[in-house]
mmCIF file of N, CA, C and O in Angstrom:
data_model
loop_
_atom_site.group_PDB
_atom_site.id
_atom_site.type_symbol
_atom_site.label_atom_id
_atom_site.label_comp_id
_atom_site.label_asym_id
_atom_site.label_seq_id
_atom_site.Cartn_x
_atom_site.Cartn_y
_atom_site.Cartn_z
ATOM 1 N N MET A 1 20.364 6.198 -1.601
ATOM 2 C CA MET A 1 19.901 7.367 -2.318
ATOM 3 C C MET A 1 19.111 8.260 -1.368
ATOM 4 O O MET A 1 18.280 7.775 -0.621
ATOM 5 N N ASN A 2 19.375 9.528 -1.410
ATOM 6 C CA ASN A 2 18.622 10.479 -0.622
ATOM 7 C C ASN A 2 17.491 11.013 -1.493
ATOM 8 O O ASN A 2 17.700 11.887 -2.334
ATOM 9 N N TYR A 3 16.298 10.493 -1.283
ATOM 10 C CA TYR A 3 15.172 10.869 -2.133
ATOM 11 C C TYR A 3 14.806 12.339 -1.959
ATOM 12 O O TYR A 3 14.357 12.995 -2.899
ATOM 13 N N GLN A 4 15.025 12.893 -0.754
ATOM 14 C CA GLN A 4 14.698 14.302 -0.534
ATOM 15 C C GLN A 4 15.594 15.196 -1.387
ATOM 16 O O GLN A 4 15.120 16.171 -1.979
ATOM 17 N N MET A 5 16.857 14.841 -1.491
ATOM 18 C CA MET A 5 17.771 15.615 -2.328
ATOM 19 C C MET A 5 17.361 15.508 -3.800
ATOM 20 O O MET A 5 17.392 16.489 -4.536
ATOM 21 N N LEU A 6 16.957 14.320 -4.214
ATOM 22 C CA LEU A 6 16.516 14.126 -5.589
ATOM 23 C C LEU A 6 15.262 14.955 -5.876
ATOM 24 O O LEU A 6 15.144 15.569 -6.939
ATOM 25 N N LEU A 7 14.343 15.016 -4.927
ATOM 26 C CA LEU A 7 13.147 15.832 -5.110
ATOM 27 C C LEU A 7 13.507 17.319 -5.151
ATOM 28 O O LEU A 7 12.914 18.081 -5.923
ATOM 29 N N GLU A 8 14.477 17.725 -4.331
ATOM 30 C CA GLU A 8 14.946 19.120 -4.364
ATOM 31 C C GLU A 8 15.511 19.448 -5.748
ATOM 32 O O GLU A 8 15.216 20.513 -6.311
ATOM 33 N N CYS A 9 16.312 18.554 -6.293
ATOM 34 C CA CYS A 9 16.894 18.771 -7.625
ATOM 35 C C CYS A 9 15.803 18.817 -8.686
ATOM 36 O O CYS A 9 15.840 19.657 -9.595
ATOM 37 N N HIS A 10 14.843 17.940 -8.576
ATOM 38 C CA HIS A 10 13.745 17.906 -9.542
ATOM 39 C C HIS A 10 12.934 19.202 -9.454
ATOM 40 O O HIS A 10 12.532 19.765 -10.473
ATOM 41 N N ALA A 11 12.721 19.685 -8.242
ATOM 42 C CA ALA A 11 11.997 20.949 -8.063
ATOM 43 C C ALA A 11 12.753 22.114 -8.699
ATOM 44 O O ALA A 11 12.145 23.085 -9.153
ATOM 45 N N ALA A 12 14.072 21.996 -8.749
ATOM 46 C CA ALA A 12 14.909 23.041 -9.342
ATOM 47 C C ALA A 12 15.035 22.896 -10.857
ATOM 48 O O ALA A 12 15.700 23.696 -11.509
ATOM 49 N N GLY A 13 14.420 21.855 -11.435
ATOM 50 C CA GLY A 13 14.403 21.722 -12.882
ATOM 51 C C GLY A 13 15.101 20.516 -13.464
ATOM 52 O O GLY A 13 15.059 20.292 -14.669
ATOM 53 N N THR A 14 15.749 19.701 -12.644
ATOM 54 C CA THR A 14 16.421 18.499 -13.134
ATOM 55 C C THR A 14 15.388 17.398 -13.373
ATOM 56 O O THR A 14 14.522 17.161 -12.532
ATOM 57 N N GLU A 15 15.478 16.760 -14.520
ATOM 58 C CA GLU A 15 14.555 15.670 -14.840
ATOM 59 C C GLU A 15 14.899 14.418 -14.033
ATOM 60 O O GLU A 15 16.063 14.175 -13.711
ATOM 61 N N ILE A 16 13.892 13.627 -13.736
ATOM 62 C CA ILE A 16 14.093 12.340 -13.069
ATOM 63 C C ILE A 16 14.192 11.272 -14.153
ATOM 64 O O ILE A 16 13.305 11.164 -15.003
ATOM 65 N N THR A 17 15.267 10.491 -14.107
ATOM 66 C CA THR A 17 15.471 9.441 -15.098
ATOM 67 C C THR A 17 14.581 8.232 -14.783
ATOM 68 O O THR A 17 14.028 8.129 -13.680
ATOM 69 N N LYS A 18 14.488 7.318 -15.727
ATOM 70 C CA LYS A 18 13.723 6.084 -15.502
ATOM 71 C C LYS A 18 14.278 5.305 -14.319
ATOM 72 O O LYS A 18 13.533 4.794 -13.494
ATOM 73 N N ASN A 19 15.611 5.195 -14.262
ATOM 74 C CA ASN A 19 16.244 4.462 -13.158
ATOM 75 C C ASN A 19 15.963 5.133 -11.822
ATOM 76 O O ASN A 19 15.695 4.457 -10.825
ATOM 77 N N GLU A 20 16.045 6.450 -11.789
ATOM 78 C CA GLU A 20 15.752 7.172 -10.547
ATOM 79 C C GLU A 20 14.295 6.977 -10.151
ATOM 80 O O GLU A 20 13.992 6.777 -8.969
ATOM 81 N N ALA A 21 13.395 6.999 -11.131
ATOM 82 C CA ALA A 21 11.974 6.785 -10.842
ATOM 83 C C ALA A 21 11.740 5.389 -10.260
ATOM 84 O O ALA A 21 10.953 5.222 -9.326
ATOM 85 N N GLN A 22 12.446 4.393 -10.785
ATOM 86 C CA GLN A 22 12.314 3.037 -10.248
ATOM 87 C C GLN A 22 12.818 2.977 -8.801
ATOM 88 O O GLN A 22 12.194 2.340 -7.951
ATOM 89 N N LEU A 23 13.942 3.636 -8.538
ATOM 90 C CA LEU A 23 14.468 3.664 -7.171
ATOM 91 C C LEU A 23 13.528 4.423 -6.240
ATOM 92 O O LEU A 23 13.316 4.015 -5.092
ATOM 93 N N LEU A 24 12.955 5.504 -6.733
ATOM 94 C CA LEU A 24 11.994 6.255 -5.919
ATOM 95 C C LEU A 24 10.754 5.435 -5.626
ATOM 96 O O LEU A 24 10.194 5.508 -4.539
ATOM 97 N N ASP A 25 10.329 4.624 -6.582
ATOM 98 C CA ASP A 25 9.184 3.745 -6.357
ATOM 99 C C ASP A 25 9.480 2.730 -5.256
ATOM 100 O O ASP A 25 8.643 2.474 -4.382
ATOM 101 N N LEU A 26 10.686 2.173 -5.274
ATOM 102 C CA LEU A 26 11.091 1.242 -4.210
ATOM 103 C C LEU A 26 11.153 1.953 -2.868
ATOM 104 O O LEU A 26 10.747 1.407 -1.835
ATOM 105 N N GLU A 27 11.675 3.186 -2.874
ATOM 106 C CA GLU A 27 11.744 3.978 -1.643
ATOM 107 C C GLU A 27 10.339 4.230 -1.095
ATOM 108 O O GLU A 27 10.106 4.105 0.104
ATOM 109 N N LEU A 28 9.411 4.573 -1.977
ATOM 110 C CA LEU A 28 8.035 4.817 -1.535
ATOM 111 C C LEU A 28 7.427 3.555 -0.936
ATOM 112 O O LEU A 28 6.810 3.611 0.133
ATOM 113 N N ASP A 29 7.601 2.428 -1.601
ATOM 114 C CA ASP A 29 7.079 1.158 -1.068
ATOM 115 C C ASP A 29 7.652 0.870 0.313
ATOM 116 O O ASP A 29 6.934 0.439 1.217
ATOM 117 N N SER A 30 8.943 1.114 0.477
ATOM 118 C CA SER A 30 9.602 0.886 1.764
ATOM 119 C C SER A 30 9.036 1.815 2.842
ATOM 120 O O SER A 30 8.784 1.392 3.970
ATOM 121 N N GLN A 31 8.817 3.053 2.483
ATOM 122 C CA GLN A 31 8.283 4.006 3.454
ATOM 123 C C GLN A 31 6.844 3.676 3.837
ATOM 124 O O GLN A 31 6.478 3.783 5.007
ATOM 125 N N ILE A 32 6.049 3.264 2.857
ATOM 126 C CA ILE A 32 4.670 2.881 3.154
ATOM 127 C C ILE A 32 4.660 1.703 4.125
ATOM 128 O O ILE A 32 3.896 1.689 5.093
ATOM 129 N N ALA A 33 5.534 0.737 3.887
ATOM 130 C CA ALA A 33 5.605 -0.435 4.768
ATOM 131 C C ALA A 33 6.044 -0.053 6.174
ATOM 132 O O ALA A 33 5.583 -0.636 7.153
ATOM 133 N N SER A 34 6.925 0.933 6.285
ATOM 134 C CA SER A 34 7.450 1.277 7.606
ATOM 135 C C SER A 34 6.623 2.328 8.349
ATOM 136 O O SER A 34 6.847 2.558 9.529
ATOM 137 N N ILE A 35 5.643 2.931 7.696
ATOM 138 C CA ILE A 35 4.776 3.911 8.365
ATOM 139 C C ILE A 35 4.138 3.298 9.604
ATOM 140 O O ILE A 35 3.978 3.955 10.618
ATOM 141 N N LYS A 36 3.795 2.049 9.510
ATOM 142 C CA LYS A 36 3.112 1.372 10.607
ATOM 143 C C LYS A 36 4.025 1.161 11.813
ATOM 144 O O LYS A 36 3.555 0.933 12.912
ATOM 145 N N LEU A 37 5.335 1.226 11.589
ATOM 146 C CA LEU A 37 6.285 0.872 12.633
ATOM 147 C C LEU A 37 6.913 2.055 13.353
ATOM 148 O O LEU A 37 7.313 1.931 14.497
ATOM 149 N N SER A 38 7.032 3.181 12.685
ATOM 150 C CA SER A 38 7.818 4.261 13.278
ATOM 151 C C SER A 38 7.219 5.627 13.003
ATOM 152 O O SER A 38 6.884 5.952 11.872
ATOM 153 N N ARG A 39 7.112 6.430 14.038
ATOM 154 C CA ARG A 39 6.635 7.806 13.898
ATOM 155 C C ARG A 39 7.797 8.792 13.818
ATOM 156 O O ARG A 39 7.582 9.994 13.767
ATOM 157 N N ILE A 40 9.036 8.300 13.808
ATOM 158 C CA ILE A 40 10.175 9.216 13.811
ATOM 159 C C ILE A 40 10.946 9.221 12.506
ATOM 160 O O ILE A 40 12.007 9.811 12.412
ATOM 161 N N GLN A 41 10.411 8.590 11.472
ATOM 162 C CA GLN A 41 11.128 8.544 10.211
ATOM 163 C C GLN A 41 10.952 9.848 9.441
ATOM 164 O O GLN A 41 9.992 10.572 9.624
ATOM 165 N N GLY A 42 11.888 10.140 8.557
ATOM 166 C CA GLY A 42 11.909 11.388 7.815
ATOM 167 C C GLY A 42 10.734 11.611 6.893
ATOM 168 O O GLY A 42 10.356 12.750 6.634
ATOM 169 N N CYS A 43 10.155 10.552 6.378
ATOM 170 C CA CYS A 43 9.058 10.725 5.422
ATOM 171 C C CYS A 43 7.826 11.323 6.070
ATOM 172 O O CYS A 43 6.949 11.851 5.390
ATOM 173 N N ILE A 44 7.739 11.279 7.388
ATOM 174 C CA ILE A 44 6.598 11.823 8.101
ATOM 175 C C ILE A 44 6.866 13.262 8.543
ATOM 176 O O ILE A 44 6.056 13.889 9.178
ATOM 177 N N GLN A 45 7.993 13.791 8.149
ATOM 178 C CA GLN A 45 8.274 15.199 8.407
ATOM 179 C C GLN A 45 7.605 16.035 7.329
ATOM 180 O O GLN A 45 7.425 15.592 6.198
ATOM 181 N N VAL A 46 7.275 17.266 7.681
ATOM 182 C CA VAL A 46 6.640 18.171 6.730
ATOM 183 C C VAL A 46 7.686 18.664 5.733
ATOM 184 O O VAL A 46 8.789 19.050 6.105
ATOM 185 N N ALA A 47 7.321 18.623 4.462
ATOM 186 C CA ALA A 47 8.214 19.083 3.393
ATOM 187 C C ALA A 47 8.188 20.617 3.335
ATOM 188 O O ALA A 47 7.183 21.238 3.699
ATOM 189 N N PRO A 48 9.273 21.215 2.868
ATOM 190 C CA PRO A 48 9.298 22.678 2.721
ATOM 191 C C PRO A 48 8.213 23.152 1.745
ATOM 192 O O PRO A 48 7.821 22.418 0.824
ATOM 193 N N ASP A 49 7.766 24.376 1.941
ATOM 194 C CA ASP A 49 6.692 24.924 1.104
ATOM 195 C C ASP A 49 7.017 24.874 -0.386
ATOM 196 O O ASP A 49 6.148 24.550 -1.202
ATOM 197 N N HIS A 50 8.270 25.185 -0.748
ATOM 198 C CA HIS A 50 8.601 25.217 -2.182
ATOM 199 C C HIS A 50 8.493 23.830 -2.820
ATOM 200 O O HIS A 50 8.148 23.711 -3.992
ATOM 201 N N ILE A 51 8.747 22.795 -2.061
ATOM 202 C CA ILE A 51 8.605 21.424 -2.570
ATOM 203 C C ILE A 51 7.119 21.117 -2.765
ATOM 204 O O ILE A 51 6.713 20.600 -3.807
ATOM 205 N N CYS A 52 6.310 21.438 -1.783
ATOM 206 C CA CYS A 52 4.865 21.192 -1.883
ATOM 207 C C CYS A 52 4.278 21.944 -3.081
ATOM 208 O O CYS A 52 3.499 21.371 -3.851
ATOM 209 N N GLU A 53 4.651 23.204 -3.236
ATOM 210 C CA GLU A 53 4.121 24.000 -4.339
ATOM 211 C C GLU A 53 4.545 23.428 -5.687
ATOM 212 O O GLU A 53 3.737 23.341 -6.614
ATOM 213 N N THR A 54 5.809 23.043 -5.809
ATOM 214 C CA THR A 54 6.322 22.516 -7.071
ATOM 215 C C THR A 54 5.578 21.259 -7.500
ATOM 216 O O THR A 54 5.312 21.070 -8.689
ATOM 217 N N PHE A 55 5.216 20.413 -6.553
ATOM 218 C CA PHE A 55 4.588 19.136 -6.886
ATOM 219 C C PHE A 55 3.082 19.143 -6.674
ATOM 220 O O PHE A 55 2.439 18.095 -6.683
ATOM 221 N N PHE A 56 2.528 20.351 -6.508
ATOM 222 C CA PHE A 56 1.081 20.555 -6.465
ATOM 223 C C PHE A 56 0.389 19.789 -5.340
ATOM 224 O O PHE A 56 -0.651 19.175 -5.550
ATOM 225 N N VAL A 57 1.023 19.815 -4.168
ATOM 226 C CA VAL A 57 0.367 19.278 -2.974
ATOM 227 C C VAL A 57 0.203 20.434 -1.992
ATOM 228 O O VAL A 57 0.864 21.466 -2.117
ATOM 229 N N CYS A 58 -0.658 20.277 -1.039
ATOM 230 C CA CYS A 58 -0.938 21.337 -0.076
ATOM 231 C C CYS A 58 0.301 21.657 0.754
ATOM 232 O O CYS A 58 1.050 20.743 1.136
ATOM 233 N N LYS A 59 0.502 22.947 1.029
ATOM 234 C CA LYS A 59 1.581 23.335 1.944
ATOM 235 C C LYS A 59 1.362 22.609 3.264
ATOM 236 O O LYS A 59 0.232 22.423 3.704
ATOM 237 N N GLY A 60 2.454 22.182 3.861
ATOM 238 C CA GLY A 60 2.371 21.448 5.111
ATOM 239 C C GLY A 60 2.245 19.948 4.923
ATOM 240 O O GLY A 60 2.081 19.214 5.893
ATOM 241 N N SER A 61 2.339 19.484 3.676
ATOM 242 C CA SER A 61 2.255 18.048 3.408
ATOM 243 C C SER A 61 3.543 17.345 3.814
ATOM 244 O O SER A 61 4.604 17.955 3.869
ATOM 245 N N PHE A 62 3.434 16.063 4.071
ATOM 246 C CA PHE A 62 4.591 15.254 4.434
ATOM 247 C C PHE A 62 5.470 14.987 3.213
ATOM 248 O O PHE A 62 4.991 14.990 2.077
ATOM 249 N N TRP A 63 6.732 14.684 3.476
ATOM 250 C CA TRP A 63 7.659 14.318 2.403
ATOM 251 C C TRP A 63 7.126 13.131 1.600
ATOM 252 O O TRP A 63 7.237 13.085 0.383
ATOM 253 N N ILE A 64 6.539 12.145 2.290
ATOM 254 C CA ILE A 64 6.056 10.955 1.592
ATOM 255 C C ILE A 64 4.939 11.312 0.611
ATOM 256 O O ILE A 64 4.822 10.726 -0.458
ATOM 257 N N THR A 65 4.142 12.313 0.947
ATOM 258 C CA THR A 65 3.084 12.767 0.051
ATOM 259 C C THR A 65 3.686 13.404 -1.199
ATOM 260 O O THR A 65 3.213 13.168 -2.324
ATOM 261 N N CYS A 66 4.729 14.187 -1.015
ATOM 262 C CA CYS A 66 5.413 14.810 -2.148
ATOM 263 C C CYS A 66 6.066 13.748 -3.030
ATOM 264 O O CYS A 66 6.006 13.839 -4.263
ATOM 265 N N LEU A 67 6.670 12.754 -2.410
ATOM 266 C CA LEU A 67 7.294 11.665 -3.164
ATOM 267 C C LEU A 67 6.254 10.952 -4.023
ATOM 268 O O LEU A 67 6.476 10.699 -5.207
ATOM 269 N N ALA A 68 5.104 10.649 -3.443
ATOM 270 C CA ALA A 68 4.043 9.988 -4.202
ATOM 271 C C ALA A 68 3.561 10.872 -5.351
ATOM 272 O O ALA A 68 3.325 10.382 -6.467
ATOM 273 N N ALA A 69 3.424 12.161 -5.105
ATOM 274 C CA ALA A 69 2.959 13.085 -6.147
ATOM 275 C C ALA A 69 3.937 13.137 -7.312
ATOM 276 O O ALA A 69 3.525 13.126 -8.480
ATOM 277 N N VAL A 70 5.235 13.183 -7.010
ATOM 278 C CA VAL A 70 6.244 13.203 -8.071
ATOM 279 C C VAL A 70 6.149 11.936 -8.906
ATOM 280 O O VAL A 70 6.136 11.990 -10.139
ATOM 281 N N LEU A 71 6.067 10.800 -8.249
ATOM 282 C CA LEU A 71 5.998 9.533 -8.982
ATOM 283 C C LEU A 71 4.723 9.443 -9.816
ATOM 284 O O LEU A 71 4.751 8.946 -10.941
ATOM 285 N N ASP A 72 3.612 9.942 -9.289
ATOM 286 C CA ASP A 72 2.381 9.948 -10.068
ATOM 287 C C ASP A 72 2.503 10.848 -11.298
ATOM 288 O O ASP A 72 1.882 10.584 -12.323
ATOM 289 N N GLN A 73 3.320 11.890 -11.194
ATOM 290 C CA GLN A 73 3.514 12.797 -12.328
ATOM 291 C C GLN A 73 4.472 12.217 -13.362
ATOM 292 O O GLN A 73 4.202 12.271 -14.556
ATOM 293 N N VAL A 74 5.605 11.662 -12.911
ATOM 294 C CA VAL A 74 6.627 11.204 -13.867
ATOM 295 C C VAL A 74 6.357 9.798 -14.406
ATOM 296 O O VAL A 74 6.850 9.445 -15.470
ATOM 297 N N ASN A 75 5.590 9.010 -13.664
ATOM 298 C CA ASN A 75 5.299 7.638 -14.089
ATOM 299 C C ASN A 75 3.886 7.269 -13.615
ATOM 300 O O ASN A 75 3.726 6.520 -12.653
ATOM 301 N N PRO A 76 2.865 7.813 -14.286
ATOM 302 C CA PRO A 76 1.484 7.587 -13.839
ATOM 303 C C PRO A 76 1.110 6.107 -13.811
ATOM 304 O O PRO A 76 1.598 5.320 -14.616
ATOM 305 N N VAL A 77 0.242 5.755 -12.875
ATOM 306 C CA VAL A 77 -0.259 4.384 -12.798
ATOM 307 C C VAL A 77 -1.320 4.196 -13.887
ATOM 308 O O VAL A 77 -1.948 5.162 -14.323
ATOM 309 N N PRO A 78 -1.511 2.965 -14.341
ATOM 310 C CA PRO A 78 -2.514 2.707 -15.383
ATOM 311 C C PRO A 78 -3.925 3.072 -14.910
ATOM 312 O O PRO A 78 -4.225 3.048 -13.709
ATOM 313 N N MET A 79 -4.766 3.407 -15.873
ATOM 314 C CA MET A 79 -6.172 3.725 -15.576
ATOM 315 C C MET A 79 -6.798 2.583 -14.782
ATOM 316 O O MET A 79 -6.528 1.418 -15.050
ATOM 317 N N GLY A 80 -7.592 2.947 -13.806
ATOM 318 C CA GLY A 80 -8.287 1.944 -13.013
ATOM 319 C C GLY A 80 -7.536 1.505 -11.773
ATOM 320 O O GLY A 80 -8.097 0.845 -10.911
ATOM 321 N N LYS A 81 -6.238 1.855 -11.680
ATOM 322 C CA LYS A 81 -5.458 1.505 -10.488
ATOM 323 C C LYS A 81 -5.372 2.726 -9.583
ATOM 324 O O LYS A 81 -5.420 3.863 -10.044
ATOM 325 N N LYS A 82 -5.234 2.487 -8.303
ATOM 326 C CA LYS A 82 -5.146 3.566 -7.333
ATOM 327 C C LYS A 82 -3.796 4.278 -7.462
ATOM 328 O O LYS A 82 -2.758 3.630 -7.542
ATOM 329 N N SER A 83 -3.823 5.597 -7.479
ATOM 330 C CA SER A 83 -2.590 6.376 -7.580
ATOM 331 C C SER A 83 -1.745 6.186 -6.325
ATOM 332 O O SER A 83 -2.246 5.783 -5.270
ATOM 333 N N ARG A 84 -0.466 6.487 -6.442
ATOM 334 C CA ARG A 84 0.429 6.398 -5.291
ATOM 335 C C ARG A 84 -0.003 7.389 -4.212
ATOM 336 O O ARG A 84 0.055 7.101 -3.025
ATOM 337 N N GLY A 85 -0.427 8.570 -4.664
ATOM 338 C CA GLY A 85 -0.887 9.584 -3.717
ATOM 339 C C GLY A 85 -2.066 9.097 -2.894
ATOM 340 O O GLY A 85 -2.131 9.328 -1.683
ATOM 341 N N ALA A 86 -2.996 8.414 -3.546
ATOM 342 C CA ALA A 86 -4.163 7.876 -2.836
ATOM 343 C C ALA A 86 -3.750 6.780 -1.855
ATOM 344 O O ALA A 86 -4.266 6.702 -0.737
ATOM 345 N N LYS A 87 -2.802 5.936 -2.259
ATOM 346 C CA LYS A 87 -2.312 4.875 -1.363
ATOM 347 C C LYS A 87 -1.654 5.484 -0.127
ATOM 348 O O LYS A 87 -1.883 5.035 0.998
ATOM 349 N N VAL A 88 -0.836 6.521 -0.347
ATOM 350 C CA VAL A 88 -0.156 7.175 0.771
ATOM 351 C C VAL A 88 -1.188 7.818 1.697
ATOM 352 O O VAL A 88 -1.109 7.671 2.917
ATOM 353 N N PHE A 89 -2.167 8.503 1.129
ATOM 354 C CA PHE A 89 -3.217 9.118 1.941
ATOM 355 C C PHE A 89 -3.895 8.064 2.810
ATOM 356 O O PHE A 89 -4.084 8.263 4.009
ATOM 357 N N ASP A 90 -4.263 6.940 2.205
ATOM 358 C CA ASP A 90 -4.926 5.866 2.952
ATOM 359 C C ASP A 90 -4.063 5.381 4.112
ATOM 360 O O ASP A 90 -4.555 5.196 5.232
ATOM 361 N N GLU A 91 -2.775 5.170 3.856
ATOM 362 C CA GLU A 91 -1.873 4.695 4.916
ATOM 363 C C GLU A 91 -1.713 5.733 6.025
ATOM 364 O O GLU A 91 -1.709 5.389 7.209
ATOM 365 N N LEU A 92 -1.564 6.991 5.642
ATOM 366 C CA LEU A 92 -1.434 8.054 6.647
ATOM 367 C C LEU A 92 -2.704 8.144 7.493
ATOM 368 O O LEU A 92 -2.642 8.269 8.715
ATOM 369 N N PHE A 93 -3.839 8.050 6.851
ATOM 370 C CA PHE A 93 -5.120 8.102 7.559
ATOM 371 C C PHE A 93 -5.288 6.889 8.469
ATOM 372 O O PHE A 93 -5.614 7.019 9.647
ATOM 373 N N ASN A 94 -5.065 5.698 7.924
ATOM 374 C CA ASN A 94 -5.254 4.456 8.682
ATOM 375 C C ASN A 94 -4.322 4.344 9.872
ATOM 376 O O ASN A 94 -4.633 3.638 10.831
ATOM 377 N N ASN A 95 -3.170 5.033 9.813
ATOM 378 C CA ASN A 95 -2.210 4.952 10.913
ATOM 379 C C ASN A 95 -2.202 6.192 11.800
ATOM 380 O O ASN A 95 -1.306 6.371 12.612
ATOM 381 N N GLY A 96 -3.204 7.034 11.638
ATOM 382 C CA GLY A 96 -3.410 8.157 12.551
ATOM 383 C C GLY A 96 -2.523 9.373 12.330
ATOM 384 O O GLY A 96 -2.435 10.233 13.211
ATOM 385 N N TYR A 97 -1.886 9.481 11.184
ATOM 386 C CA TYR A 97 -1.048 10.656 10.915
ATOM 387 C C TYR A 97 -1.875 11.841 10.441
ATOM 388 O O TYR A 97 -1.453 12.974 10.588
ATOM 389 N N ILE A 98 -3.003 11.563 9.822
ATOM 390 C CA ILE A 98 -3.928 12.609 9.399
ATOM 391 C C ILE A 98 -5.320 12.200 9.823
ATOM 392 O O ILE A 98 -5.621 11.011 9.973
ATOM 393 N N GLY A 99 -6.172 13.172 10.037
ATOM 394 C CA GLY A 99 -7.535 12.880 10.462
ATOM 395 C C GLY A 99 -8.534 13.252 9.403
ATOM 396 O O GLY A 99 -8.173 13.707 8.318
ATOM 397 N N ASN A 100 -9.764 13.072 9.727
ATOM 398 C CA ASN A 100 -10.811 13.412 8.774
ATOM 399 C C ASN A 100 -11.528 14.698 9.189
ATOM 400 O O ASN A 100 -12.704 14.828 9.025
ATOM 401 N N ASP A 101 -10.755 15.651 9.737
ATOM 402 C CA ASP A 101 -11.352 16.905 10.188
ATOM 403 C C ASP A 101 -11.858 17.711 9.043
ATOM 404 O O ASP A 101 -11.455 18.025 8.100
#
């Protein structure tokens, strides 16, 4: 599954199904696990401005950040648990992709 294409479709107005959300969750978990291993993967590329705007993340955000934001919107985590967006931020920070400037 090309998650970027699915996010593009969702940004254009197509709803994400339960099955697609489950697959996107697996994709996010896989990307979080591989952040530590590779700096050349697609999820660390900057997403287009229209994608960032649609999913209410800052322009210039990574694809993985947009993916987490979509999942937090379509399938929120239970109260008291860390959001996917927060988990992604922590991983990006801990692995030197973003700083605390």
